[in-house]
Coordinates of C-alpha atoms and ligand atoms in Angstrom, one line a residue:
X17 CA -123.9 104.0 88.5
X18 CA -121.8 104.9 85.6
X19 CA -121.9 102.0 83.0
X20 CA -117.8 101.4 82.9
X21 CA -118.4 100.9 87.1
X22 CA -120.4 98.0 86.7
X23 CA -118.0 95.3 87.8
X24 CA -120.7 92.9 85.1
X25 CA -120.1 94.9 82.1
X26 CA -116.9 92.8 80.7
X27 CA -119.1 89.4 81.4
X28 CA -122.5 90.9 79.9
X29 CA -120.9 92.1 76.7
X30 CA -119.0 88.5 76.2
X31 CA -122.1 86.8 77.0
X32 CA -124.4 89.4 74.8
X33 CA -121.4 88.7 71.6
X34 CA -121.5 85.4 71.7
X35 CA -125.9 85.2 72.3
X36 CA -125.8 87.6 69.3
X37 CA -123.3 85.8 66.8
X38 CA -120.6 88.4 67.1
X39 CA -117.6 86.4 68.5
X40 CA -117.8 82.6 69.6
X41 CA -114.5 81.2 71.7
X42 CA -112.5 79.1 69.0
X43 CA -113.5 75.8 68.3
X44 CA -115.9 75.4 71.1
X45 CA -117.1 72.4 70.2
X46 CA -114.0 71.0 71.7
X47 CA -114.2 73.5 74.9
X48 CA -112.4 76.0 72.7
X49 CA -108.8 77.1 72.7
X50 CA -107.5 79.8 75.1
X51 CA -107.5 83.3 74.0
X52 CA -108.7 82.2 70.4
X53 CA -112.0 83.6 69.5
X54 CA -114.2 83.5 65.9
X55 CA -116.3 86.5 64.7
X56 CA -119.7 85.3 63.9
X57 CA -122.3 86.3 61.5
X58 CA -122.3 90.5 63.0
X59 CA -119.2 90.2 64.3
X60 CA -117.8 89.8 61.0
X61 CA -120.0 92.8 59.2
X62 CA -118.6 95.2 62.2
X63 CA -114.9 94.5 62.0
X64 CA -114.8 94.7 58.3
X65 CA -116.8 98.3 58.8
X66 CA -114.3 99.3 61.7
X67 CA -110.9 98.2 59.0
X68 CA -112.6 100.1 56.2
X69 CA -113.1 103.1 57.9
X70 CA -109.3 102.8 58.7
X71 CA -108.3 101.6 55.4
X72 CA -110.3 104.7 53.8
X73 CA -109.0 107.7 56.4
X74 CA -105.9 106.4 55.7
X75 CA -105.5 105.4 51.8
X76 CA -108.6 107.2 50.5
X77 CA -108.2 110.5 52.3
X78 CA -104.4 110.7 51.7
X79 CA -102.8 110.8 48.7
X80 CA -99.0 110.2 50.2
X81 CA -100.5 106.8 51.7
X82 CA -100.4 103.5 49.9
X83 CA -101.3 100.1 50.8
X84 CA -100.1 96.9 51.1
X85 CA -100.4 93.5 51.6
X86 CA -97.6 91.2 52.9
X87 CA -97.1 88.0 53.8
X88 CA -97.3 86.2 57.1
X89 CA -94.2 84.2 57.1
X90 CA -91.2 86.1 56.2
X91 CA -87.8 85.2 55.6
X92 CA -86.4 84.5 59.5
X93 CA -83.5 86.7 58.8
X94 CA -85.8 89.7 59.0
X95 CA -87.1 89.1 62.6
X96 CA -83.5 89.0 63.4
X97 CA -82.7 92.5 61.8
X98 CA -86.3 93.8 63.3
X99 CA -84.5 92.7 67.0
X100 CA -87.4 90.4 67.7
X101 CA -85.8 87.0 68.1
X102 CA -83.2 88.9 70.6
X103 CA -85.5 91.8 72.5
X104 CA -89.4 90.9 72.2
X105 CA -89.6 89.1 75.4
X106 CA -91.6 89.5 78.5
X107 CA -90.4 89.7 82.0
X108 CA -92.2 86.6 83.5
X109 CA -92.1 85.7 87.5
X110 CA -94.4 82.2 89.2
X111 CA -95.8 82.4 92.2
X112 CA -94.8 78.9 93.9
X113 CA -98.0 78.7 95.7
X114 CA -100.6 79.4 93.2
X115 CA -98.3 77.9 90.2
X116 CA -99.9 81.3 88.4
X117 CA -97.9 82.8 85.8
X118 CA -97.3 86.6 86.1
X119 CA -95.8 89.3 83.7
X120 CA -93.4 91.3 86.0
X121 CA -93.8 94.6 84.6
X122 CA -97.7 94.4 85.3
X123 CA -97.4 93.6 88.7
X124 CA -95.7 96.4 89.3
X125 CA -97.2 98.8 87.0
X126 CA -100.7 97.3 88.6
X127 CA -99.0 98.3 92.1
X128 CA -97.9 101.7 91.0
X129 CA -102.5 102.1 89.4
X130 CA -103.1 101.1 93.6
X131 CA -100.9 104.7 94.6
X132 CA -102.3 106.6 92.1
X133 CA -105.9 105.6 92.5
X134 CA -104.8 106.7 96.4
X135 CA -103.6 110.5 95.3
X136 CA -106.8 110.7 92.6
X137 CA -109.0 109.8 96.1
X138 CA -107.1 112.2 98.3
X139 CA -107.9 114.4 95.2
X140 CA -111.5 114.0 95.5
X141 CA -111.5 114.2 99.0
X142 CA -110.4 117.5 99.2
X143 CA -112.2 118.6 96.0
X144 CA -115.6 118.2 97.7
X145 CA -114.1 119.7 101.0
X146 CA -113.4 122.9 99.1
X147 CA -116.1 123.1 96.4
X148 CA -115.7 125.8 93.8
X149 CA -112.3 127.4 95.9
X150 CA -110.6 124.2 95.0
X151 CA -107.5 124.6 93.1
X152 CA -106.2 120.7 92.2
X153 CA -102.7 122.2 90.8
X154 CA -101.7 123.6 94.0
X155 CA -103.2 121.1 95.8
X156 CA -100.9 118.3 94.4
X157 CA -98.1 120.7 94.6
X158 CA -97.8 121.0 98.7
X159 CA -100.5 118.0 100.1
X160 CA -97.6 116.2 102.0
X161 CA -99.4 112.9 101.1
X162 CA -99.7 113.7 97.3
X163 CA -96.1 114.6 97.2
X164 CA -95.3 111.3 99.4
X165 CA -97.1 109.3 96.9
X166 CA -95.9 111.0 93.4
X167 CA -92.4 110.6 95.2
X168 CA -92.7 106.6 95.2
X169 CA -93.8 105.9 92.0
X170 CA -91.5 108.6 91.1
X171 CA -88.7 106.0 92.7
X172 CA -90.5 102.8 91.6
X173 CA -90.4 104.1 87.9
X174 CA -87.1 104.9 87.9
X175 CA -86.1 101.9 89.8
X176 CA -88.0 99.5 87.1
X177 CA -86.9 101.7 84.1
X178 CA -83.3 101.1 85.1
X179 CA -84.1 97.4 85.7
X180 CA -85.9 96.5 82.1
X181 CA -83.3 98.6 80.6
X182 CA -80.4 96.8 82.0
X183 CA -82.1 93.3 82.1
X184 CA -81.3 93.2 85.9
X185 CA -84.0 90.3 86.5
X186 CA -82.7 90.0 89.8
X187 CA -83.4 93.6 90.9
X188 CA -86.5 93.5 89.4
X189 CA -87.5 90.5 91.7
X190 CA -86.0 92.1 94.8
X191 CA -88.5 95.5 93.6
X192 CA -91.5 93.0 93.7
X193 CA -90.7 91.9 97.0
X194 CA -89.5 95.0 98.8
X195 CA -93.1 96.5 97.4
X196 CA -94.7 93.7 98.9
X197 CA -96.8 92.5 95.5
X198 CA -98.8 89.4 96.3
X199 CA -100.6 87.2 93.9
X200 CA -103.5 88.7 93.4
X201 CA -105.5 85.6 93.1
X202 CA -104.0 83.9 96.4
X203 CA -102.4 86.7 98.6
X204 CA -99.1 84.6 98.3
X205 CA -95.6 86.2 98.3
X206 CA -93.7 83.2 97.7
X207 CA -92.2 83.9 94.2
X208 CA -89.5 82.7 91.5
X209 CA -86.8 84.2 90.4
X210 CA -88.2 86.6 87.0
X211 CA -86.8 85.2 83.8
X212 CA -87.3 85.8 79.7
X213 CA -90.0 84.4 77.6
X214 CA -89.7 85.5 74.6
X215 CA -93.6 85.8 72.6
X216 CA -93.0 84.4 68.7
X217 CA -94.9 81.6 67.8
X218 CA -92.1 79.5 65.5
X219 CA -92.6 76.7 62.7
X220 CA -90.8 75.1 60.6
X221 CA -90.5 75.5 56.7
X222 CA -90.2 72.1 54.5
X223 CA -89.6 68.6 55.3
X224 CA -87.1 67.8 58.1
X225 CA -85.3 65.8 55.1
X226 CA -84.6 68.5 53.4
X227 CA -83.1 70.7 56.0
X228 CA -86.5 72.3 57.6
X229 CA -85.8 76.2 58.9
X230 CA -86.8 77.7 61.7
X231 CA -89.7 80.0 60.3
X232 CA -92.1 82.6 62.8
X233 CA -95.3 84.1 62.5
X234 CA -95.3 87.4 62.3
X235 CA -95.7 89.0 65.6
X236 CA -96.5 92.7 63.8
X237 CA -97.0 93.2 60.3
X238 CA -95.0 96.2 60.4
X239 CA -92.1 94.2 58.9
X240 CA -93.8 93.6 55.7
X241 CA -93.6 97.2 55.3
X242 CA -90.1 97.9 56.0
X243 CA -88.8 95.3 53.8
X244 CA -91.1 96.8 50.7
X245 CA -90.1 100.2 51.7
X246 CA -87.8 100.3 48.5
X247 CA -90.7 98.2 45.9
X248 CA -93.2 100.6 47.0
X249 CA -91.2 104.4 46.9
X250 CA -89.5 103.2 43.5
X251 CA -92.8 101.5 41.9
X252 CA -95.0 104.3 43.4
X253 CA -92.6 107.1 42.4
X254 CA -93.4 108.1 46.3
X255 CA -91.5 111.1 48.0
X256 CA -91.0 111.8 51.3
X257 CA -93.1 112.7 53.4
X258 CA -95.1 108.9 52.3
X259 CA -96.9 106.2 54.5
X260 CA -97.6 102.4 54.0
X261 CA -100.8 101.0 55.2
X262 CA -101.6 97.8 56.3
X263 CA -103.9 95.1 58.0
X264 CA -103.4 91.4 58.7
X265 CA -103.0 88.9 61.4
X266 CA -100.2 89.3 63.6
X267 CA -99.1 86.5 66.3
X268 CA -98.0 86.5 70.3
X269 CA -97.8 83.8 72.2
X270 CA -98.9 86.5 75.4
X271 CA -98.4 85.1 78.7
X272 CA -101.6 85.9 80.2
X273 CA -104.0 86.2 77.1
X274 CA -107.5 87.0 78.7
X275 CA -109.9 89.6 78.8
X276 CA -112.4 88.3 75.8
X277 CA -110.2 89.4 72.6
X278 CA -108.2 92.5 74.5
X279 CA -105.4 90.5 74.6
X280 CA -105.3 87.5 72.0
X281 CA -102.3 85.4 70.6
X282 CA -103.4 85.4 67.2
X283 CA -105.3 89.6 66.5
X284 CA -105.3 91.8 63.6
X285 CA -103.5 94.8 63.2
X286 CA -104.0 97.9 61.2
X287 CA -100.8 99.6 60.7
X288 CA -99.2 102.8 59.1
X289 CA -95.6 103.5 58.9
X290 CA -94.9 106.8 57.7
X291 CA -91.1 107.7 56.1
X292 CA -90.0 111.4 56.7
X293 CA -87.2 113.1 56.3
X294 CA -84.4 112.4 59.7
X295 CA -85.5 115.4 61.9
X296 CA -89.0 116.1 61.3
X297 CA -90.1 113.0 62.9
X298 CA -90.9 114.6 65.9
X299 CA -93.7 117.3 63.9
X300 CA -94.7 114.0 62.3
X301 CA -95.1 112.1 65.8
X302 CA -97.3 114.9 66.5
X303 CA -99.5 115.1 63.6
X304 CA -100.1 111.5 64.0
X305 CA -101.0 111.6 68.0
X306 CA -103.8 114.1 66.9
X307 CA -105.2 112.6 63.5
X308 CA -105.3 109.2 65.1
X309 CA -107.0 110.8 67.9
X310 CA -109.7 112.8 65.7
X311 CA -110.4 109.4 63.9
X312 CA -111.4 107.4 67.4
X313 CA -113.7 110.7 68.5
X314 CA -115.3 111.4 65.1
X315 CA -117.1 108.0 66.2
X316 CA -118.7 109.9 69.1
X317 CA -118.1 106.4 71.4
X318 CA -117.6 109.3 74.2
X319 CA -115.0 112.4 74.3
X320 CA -113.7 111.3 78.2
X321 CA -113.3 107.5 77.0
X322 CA -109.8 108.3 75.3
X323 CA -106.6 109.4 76.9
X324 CA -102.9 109.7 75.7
X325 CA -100.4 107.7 78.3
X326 CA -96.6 108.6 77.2
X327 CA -94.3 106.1 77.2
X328 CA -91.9 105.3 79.9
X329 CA -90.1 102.1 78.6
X330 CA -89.1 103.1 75.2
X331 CA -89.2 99.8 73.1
X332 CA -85.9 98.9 71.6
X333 CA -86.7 101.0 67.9
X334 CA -88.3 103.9 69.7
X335 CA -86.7 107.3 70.6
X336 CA -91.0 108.5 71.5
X337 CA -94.0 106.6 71.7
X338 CA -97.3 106.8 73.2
X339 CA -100.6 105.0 73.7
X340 CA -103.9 106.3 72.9
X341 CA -106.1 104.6 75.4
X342 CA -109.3 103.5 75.8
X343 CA -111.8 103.6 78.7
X344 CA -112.6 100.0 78.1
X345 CA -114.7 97.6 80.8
X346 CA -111.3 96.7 82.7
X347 CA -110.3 100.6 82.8
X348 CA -108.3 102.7 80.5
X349 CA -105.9 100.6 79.0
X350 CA -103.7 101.0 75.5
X351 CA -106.2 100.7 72.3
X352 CA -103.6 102.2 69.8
X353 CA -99.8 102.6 69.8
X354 CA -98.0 106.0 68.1
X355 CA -94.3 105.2 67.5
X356 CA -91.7 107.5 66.3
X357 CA -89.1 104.3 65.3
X358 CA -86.1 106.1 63.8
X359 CA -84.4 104.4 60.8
X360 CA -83.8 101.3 63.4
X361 CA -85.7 98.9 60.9
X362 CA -84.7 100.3 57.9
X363 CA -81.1 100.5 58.7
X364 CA -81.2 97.1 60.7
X365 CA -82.6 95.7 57.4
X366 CA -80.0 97.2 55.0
X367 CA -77.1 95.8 58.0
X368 CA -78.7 92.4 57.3
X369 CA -79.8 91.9 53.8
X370 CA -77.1 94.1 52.1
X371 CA -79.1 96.1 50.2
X372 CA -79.7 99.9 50.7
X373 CA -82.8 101.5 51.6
X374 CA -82.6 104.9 51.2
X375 CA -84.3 107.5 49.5
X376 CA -82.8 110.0 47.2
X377 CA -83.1 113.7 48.1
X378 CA -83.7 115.8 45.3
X379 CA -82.9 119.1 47.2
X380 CA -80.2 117.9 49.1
X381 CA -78.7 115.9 46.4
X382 CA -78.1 113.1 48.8
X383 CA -79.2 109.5 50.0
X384 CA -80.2 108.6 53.0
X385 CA -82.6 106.1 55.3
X386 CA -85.3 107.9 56.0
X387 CA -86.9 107.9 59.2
X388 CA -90.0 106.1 60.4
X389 CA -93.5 107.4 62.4
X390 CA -95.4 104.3 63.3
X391 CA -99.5 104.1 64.2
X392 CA -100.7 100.5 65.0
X393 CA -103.9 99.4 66.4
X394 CA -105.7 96.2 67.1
X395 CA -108.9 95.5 65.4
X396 CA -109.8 93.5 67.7
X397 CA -109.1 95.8 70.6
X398 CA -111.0 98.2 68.7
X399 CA -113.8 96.1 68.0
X400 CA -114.4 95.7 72.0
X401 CA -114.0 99.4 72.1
X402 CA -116.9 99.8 70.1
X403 CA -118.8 96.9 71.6
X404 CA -118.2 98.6 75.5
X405 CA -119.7 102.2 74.4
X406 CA -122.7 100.6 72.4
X407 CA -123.7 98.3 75.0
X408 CA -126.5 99.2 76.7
X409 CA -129.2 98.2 79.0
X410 CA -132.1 100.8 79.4
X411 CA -135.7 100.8 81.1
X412 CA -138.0 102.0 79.2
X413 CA -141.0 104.8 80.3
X414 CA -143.5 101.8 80.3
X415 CA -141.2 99.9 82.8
X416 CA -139.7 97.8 80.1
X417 CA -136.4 97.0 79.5
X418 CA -134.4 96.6 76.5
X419 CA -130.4 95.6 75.4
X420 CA -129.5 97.6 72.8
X421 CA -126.4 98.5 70.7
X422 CA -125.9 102.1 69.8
X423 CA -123.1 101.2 67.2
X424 CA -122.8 104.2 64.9
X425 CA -124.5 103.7 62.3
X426 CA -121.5 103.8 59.8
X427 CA -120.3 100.5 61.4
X428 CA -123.1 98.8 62.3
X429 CA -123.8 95.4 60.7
X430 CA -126.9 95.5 59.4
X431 CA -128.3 99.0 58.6
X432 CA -131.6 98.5 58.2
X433 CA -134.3 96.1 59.1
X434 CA -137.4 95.5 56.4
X435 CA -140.8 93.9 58.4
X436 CA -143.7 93.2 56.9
X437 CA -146.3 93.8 59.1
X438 CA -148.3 90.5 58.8
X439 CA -147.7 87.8 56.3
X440 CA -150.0 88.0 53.9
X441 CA -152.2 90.3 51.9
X442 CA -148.9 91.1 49.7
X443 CA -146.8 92.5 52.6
X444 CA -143.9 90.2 52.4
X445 CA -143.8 90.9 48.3
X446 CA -144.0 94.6 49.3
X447 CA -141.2 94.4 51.7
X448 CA -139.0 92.4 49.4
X449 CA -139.3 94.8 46.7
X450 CA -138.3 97.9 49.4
X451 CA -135.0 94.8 50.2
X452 CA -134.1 94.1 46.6
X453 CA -133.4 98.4 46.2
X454 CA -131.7 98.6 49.6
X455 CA -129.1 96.0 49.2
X456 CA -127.7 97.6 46.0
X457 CA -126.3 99.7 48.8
X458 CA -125.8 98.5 52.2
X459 CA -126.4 95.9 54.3
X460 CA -130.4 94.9 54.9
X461 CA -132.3 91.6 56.8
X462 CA -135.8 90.7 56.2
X463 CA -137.8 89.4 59.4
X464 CA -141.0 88.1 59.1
X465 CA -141.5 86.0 62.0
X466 CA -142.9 87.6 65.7
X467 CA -144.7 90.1 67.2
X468 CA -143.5 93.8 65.7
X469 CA -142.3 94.7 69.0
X470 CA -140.6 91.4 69.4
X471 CA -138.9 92.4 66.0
X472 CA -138.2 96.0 66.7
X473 CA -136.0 94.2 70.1
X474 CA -134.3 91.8 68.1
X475 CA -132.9 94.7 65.6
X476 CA -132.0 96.5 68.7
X477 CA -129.5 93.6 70.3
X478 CA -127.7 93.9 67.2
X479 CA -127.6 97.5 66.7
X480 CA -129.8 98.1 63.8
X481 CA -129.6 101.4 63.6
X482 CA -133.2 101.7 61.3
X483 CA -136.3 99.7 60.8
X484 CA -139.2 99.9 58.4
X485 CA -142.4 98.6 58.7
X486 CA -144.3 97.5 55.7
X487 CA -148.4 97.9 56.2
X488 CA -151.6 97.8 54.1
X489 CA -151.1 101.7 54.5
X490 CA -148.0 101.3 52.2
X491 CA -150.2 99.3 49.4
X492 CA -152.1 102.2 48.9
X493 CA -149.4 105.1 48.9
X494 CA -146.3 103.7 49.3
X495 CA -145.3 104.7 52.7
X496 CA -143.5 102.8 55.3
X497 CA -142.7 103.5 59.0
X498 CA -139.6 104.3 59.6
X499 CA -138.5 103.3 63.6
X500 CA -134.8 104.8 65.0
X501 CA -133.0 102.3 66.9
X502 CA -131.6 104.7 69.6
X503 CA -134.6 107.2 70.2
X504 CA -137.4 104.4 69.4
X505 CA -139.2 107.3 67.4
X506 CA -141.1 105.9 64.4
X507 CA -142.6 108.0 61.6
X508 CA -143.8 107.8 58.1
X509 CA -142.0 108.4 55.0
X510 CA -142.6 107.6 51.5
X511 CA -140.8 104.7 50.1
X512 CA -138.2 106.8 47.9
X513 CA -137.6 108.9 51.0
X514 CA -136.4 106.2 53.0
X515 CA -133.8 104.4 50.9
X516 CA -132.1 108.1 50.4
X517 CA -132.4 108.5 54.2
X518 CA -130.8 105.6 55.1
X519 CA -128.1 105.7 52.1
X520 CA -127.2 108.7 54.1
X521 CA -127.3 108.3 57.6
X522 CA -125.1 105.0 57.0
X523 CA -122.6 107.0 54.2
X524 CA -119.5 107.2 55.6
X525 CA -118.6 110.4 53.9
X526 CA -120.0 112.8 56.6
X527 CA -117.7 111.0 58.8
X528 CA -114.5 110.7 56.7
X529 CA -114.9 114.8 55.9
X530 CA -114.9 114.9 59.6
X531 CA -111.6 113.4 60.1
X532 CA -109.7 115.0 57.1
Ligands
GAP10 N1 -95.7 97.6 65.2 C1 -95.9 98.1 66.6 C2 -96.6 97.2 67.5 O1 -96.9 96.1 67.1 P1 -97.7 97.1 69.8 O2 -98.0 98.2 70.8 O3 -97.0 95.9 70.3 O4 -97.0 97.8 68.6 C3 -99.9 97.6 68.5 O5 -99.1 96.6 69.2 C4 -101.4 97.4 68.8 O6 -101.8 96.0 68.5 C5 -101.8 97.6 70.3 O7 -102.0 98.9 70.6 C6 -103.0 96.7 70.4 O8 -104.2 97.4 70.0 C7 -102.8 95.6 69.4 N2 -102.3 94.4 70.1 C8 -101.1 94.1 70.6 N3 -101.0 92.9 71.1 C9 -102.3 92.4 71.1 C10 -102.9 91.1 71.5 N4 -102.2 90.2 72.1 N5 -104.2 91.0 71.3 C11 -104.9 91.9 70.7 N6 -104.4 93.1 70.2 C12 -103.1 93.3 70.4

C-alpha cells in the first residue's frame, strides 16, 4: 500500500506530533479550542527551519527582495480598500437534519473530485486493457463515457462560476440539489437556503467611552505590504522589478476548520508581493510558478507529491492565479497560492487613503501604480507537508519495527544526537566536550539515559538525522561512531571529522545554491 493510501496516516501523524512534542491542541488542559493548535518543543525548531529557508531564498538569494515586518491590526479603512469587509466571504449552506455546517463551493467542488475520480478509473481500466498500445490522449478524446463526464463538470463549472460570480445564492442551492449532494456525514438532502459569512475576526480598539472602533485581525498579511509599498521603494531606493517579503500570523474565522493545522483560524503566512512594471506581470506570474515550485522539490519530499491546479474562480484582485498543491494525507489539496493581483490593492489604497502609490519611470518618464505578483503560503500547511513525507513506519531485516522521521536534514530540529555509551568512566565528560563544539553551530541533545538502541529509536521519532556514540574506544583516539538516521549505517570517524560532517550535511547552502 502506498503510504498517502493509508486511510490512518492523517490520525498517526496527529497522534505521533503531539506524543513527540511537535503540536499539542490549544489549551488542552481545558479540552482545547477548535482548530487552535501549539507547536511544542520540535515543533517549534522545524517551523522556524521551514520560515528560514523561505526567508533566505527569498531575501538572501535576491537582492530586489526586501523584508518586512507589519503589524497585525491595521487601520480598518484598509480592509475596506483591500475589498475584504465587502467580498471575503464564504458561501455557506446547513443541512436541517444534521444541523452540520457546509461551505457550498466544497460540496460541489467535492462532487465534481467523485466524476473525475470516475474518468481517472475508466482511465486505468482501459490502460491495463491495452498495455504498452495505450494512448490516454486519444482515449479521453473519443471514450463516450470520458467525454460524458468532462462534459458535466464542464457544465457544473460553468454553471457554479456564473453563480459565485453573480452572487446568485439561489442558483447555487438549486445546483446542489439538482446534483443530488447529500451530507456527507448523514446522507440527508434536506438543506437551507446558501447565504454569506463573511471570515474576519473583529475587535474593538479603546474604551467603549471613548468611541471604541471596529478594528480586525488581519486575515492576510499581504496588506502590510501594500500600504508600505511607498516607505519601502523610497527608503530602499528600490526599482522595479522589487518584492516584499513577509511572515506573520494571519486570522479566518473558517467555517469548517479541521484537518490538524491544514485549515486553522489563526496560521502563519509567508508572503511575497512582487511590483513590476503593468504588462510584464504575466512573465513575472510565470517566473514565480516555477521558482516557488523548485523551492518545494529541492526538499526532495517526493517529485509526484506537487501539482499546479489553475484557478477557476478568480478572487476579486486576480486577473491569474494558481495553487501549487500538495499530496498531503487528505489528497492533493492547495499548499501555496501564486497570484498575479494587478494594481487592485495599490490603486484601491491610493482611492481610499488619498495618497499616491506609484513609482516613477526613469525611461518612460512617467508615474504610474505598478502592478503586483503575489506568492503566499502557510507555514503551517507546509509544516504538515513535511510532517506527511517524513513519516514513516518501516520493519526492519530483524523483524523490528521502527517510526521514524526522514525530515531533511536542513530542517530537522535537532541535528545531531551525542550518547555516551555508559555513564561513567569519563564518557559523559567526553560527550559533553564533543556538545559544547557542536552547539556553536546547530542544534545538538545529549541522552544518557537507556539502552543505545533504545536511544538510537528515540532520535529516530524525531528525525534526528545523525547520532554519535561516545565509547572507551574514543578515550584512547578520539573517535566516535557516527549512526545515519535514515540508512541506520553506523561508522567511525575521528572527532574533528564529525563536527565538519555534520556542519555540512545540515548547511543549508547546498540547498539554497540549488534553488537559485
Ligand atoms: N494573500 C493571499 C492569500 O492570503 P490564500 O490562498 O487565501 O491567499 C494563502 O492563502 C495560503 O495561506 C494558502 O495557500 C494556505 O497555505 C494558507 N492558508 C490559508 N488559509 C489557511 C488556514 N485557515 N489555515 C492554514 N493555512 C491557511
Amino acid at each position: 500500500m502506498a503510504k498517502n493510501d493509508d486511510p490512518n496516516l492523517l490520525k498517526k501523524i496527529i497522534a505521533h506530533a503531539k506524543e513527540y512534542g511537535f503540536v499539542f491542541p490549544s489549551s488542552e488542559i481545558y479540552d482545547g479550542l477548535s482548530a487552535t493548535y501549539d507547536y511544542g518543543q520540535y515543533g517549534v525548531e522545524l517551523k522556524n527551519n521551514i520560515r528560514s529557508y523561505w526567508w533566505k531564498a527569498m531575501v538572501q538569494m535576491n537582492e530586489n527582495i526586501v523584508g518586512l515586518d507589519a503589524s497585525i491590526f491595521m487601520h480598518p479603512t484598509t480592509w475596506k480598500a483591500s475589498g475584504h469587509v465587502d467580498a471575503f466571504n464564504d458561501p455557506l449552506i446547513d443541512n436541517k437534519d444534521s444541523k452540520k455546517r457546509y461551505r457550498a463551493d466544497v460540496l460541489i467542488e467535492d462532487h465534481i473530485a467523485k466524476i473525475e475520480a470516475k474518468i481517472n478509473k475508466e482511465v486505468d481500466k482501459a490502460a491495463k486493457k491495452f498495455g504498452n498500445d495505450f494512448d490516454e490522449k486519444q482515449f479521453k478524446e473519443t471514450n463516450p463515457r470520458v467525454l460524458d463526464n468532462v462534459k458535466k463538470i464542464d457544465d457544473i463549472n460553468s454553471r457554479f462560476k456564473r453563480d459565485l460570480e453573480e452572487e446568485d445564492f439561489d442558483d447555487l442551492k438549486l445546483l446542489i440539489e439538482e446534483l443530488g449532494i447529500a451530507d456527507p456525514i448523514s446522507g440527508s438532502k434536506n438543506w437551507t437556503e446558501v447565504r454569506q459569512f463573511n471570515l474576519m475576526f473583529s475587535t474593538e480598539l479603546g474604551s467603549l467611552a471613548d468611541g471604541a472602533s471596529k478594528i480586525y485581525l488581519r486575515p492576510e498579511t499581504a496588506q502590510g505590504i501594500f500600504v508600505n509599498y511607498l516607505n519601502v521603494q523610497k527608503t530602499g531606493r528600490m526599482k522595479l522589478p522589487f518584492g516584499i517579503a513577509q511572515t506573520g500570523k494571519a486570522f479566518r474565522n473558517e467555517i469548517i476548520a479541521r484537518q490538524f493545522i491544514f485549515r486553522m483560524r489563526e496560521f502563519e503566512q509567508m508572503e511575497m508581493q512582487f511590483f513590476v512594471k503593468p504588462g510584464t506581470e504575466m512573465e513575472w506570474y510565470e517566473h514565480w510558478k516555477a521558482k516557488r515550485l523548485a523551492w518545494h522539490k529541492a526538499l526532495g519530499l517526493g517529485e509526484d507529491s506537487y501539482r499546479y491546479h489553475d484557478h477557476l474562480n478568480l478572487a476579486h484582485y486576480a486577473n491569474a492565479a494558481c495553487d501549487i498543491e500538495f499530496d498531503f494525507p487528505m489528497g492533493f489539496k492547495e499548499l501555496e497560492g501564486i497570484h498575479s493581483r494587478t494594481d487592485f490593492d495599490l490603486k484601491a489604497h491610493e482611492e481610499y487613503s488619498g495618497k499616491k502609490l506609484q513609482f516613477f519611470d526613469n525611461e518612460e518618464e512617467k508615474s504610474y501604480v505598478p502592478y503586483v505578483v503575489e506568492t503566499s503560503i502557510g507555514l503551517d500547511r507546509m509544516f504538515l507537508a513535511v510532517l506527511t513525507s517524513a513519516f514513516q513506519e518501516e520493519t526492519l531485516e530483524d523483524g523490528s519495527s521502527r517510526t521514524v522521521l526522514k525530515i531533511p536534514p536542513v530542517l530537522a530540529p535537532i541535528k545531531a544526537a551525542v550518547l555516551p555509551l555508559l555513564n561513567k568512566d569519563g564518557l559523559p565528560e567526553k560527550a559533553h566536550e564533543i556538545l559544547d563544539e557542536l552547539k556553536m553551530s546547530v542544534n545538538v541533545q545529549y541522552d544518557g539515559k537507556d539502552a543505545i538502541g533504545r536511544r538510537y529509536r528515540r532520535q529516530d521519532t524525531i528525525g534526528t538525522p545523525y547520532c554519535i556514540t561516545v565509547d572507551h574506544q574514543t578515550l584512547e583516539d578520539n573517535t566516535v561512531t557516527i549512526r545515519e538516521r535514515d540508512s541506520m549505517e553506523q561508522r567511525r570517524v575521528s572527532v574533528k571529522d564529525v563536527v565538519n560532517e555534520i556542519e555540512e550535511a545540515v548547511s543549508i547552502k547546498a540547498l539554497l545554491r540549488s534553488v537559485n
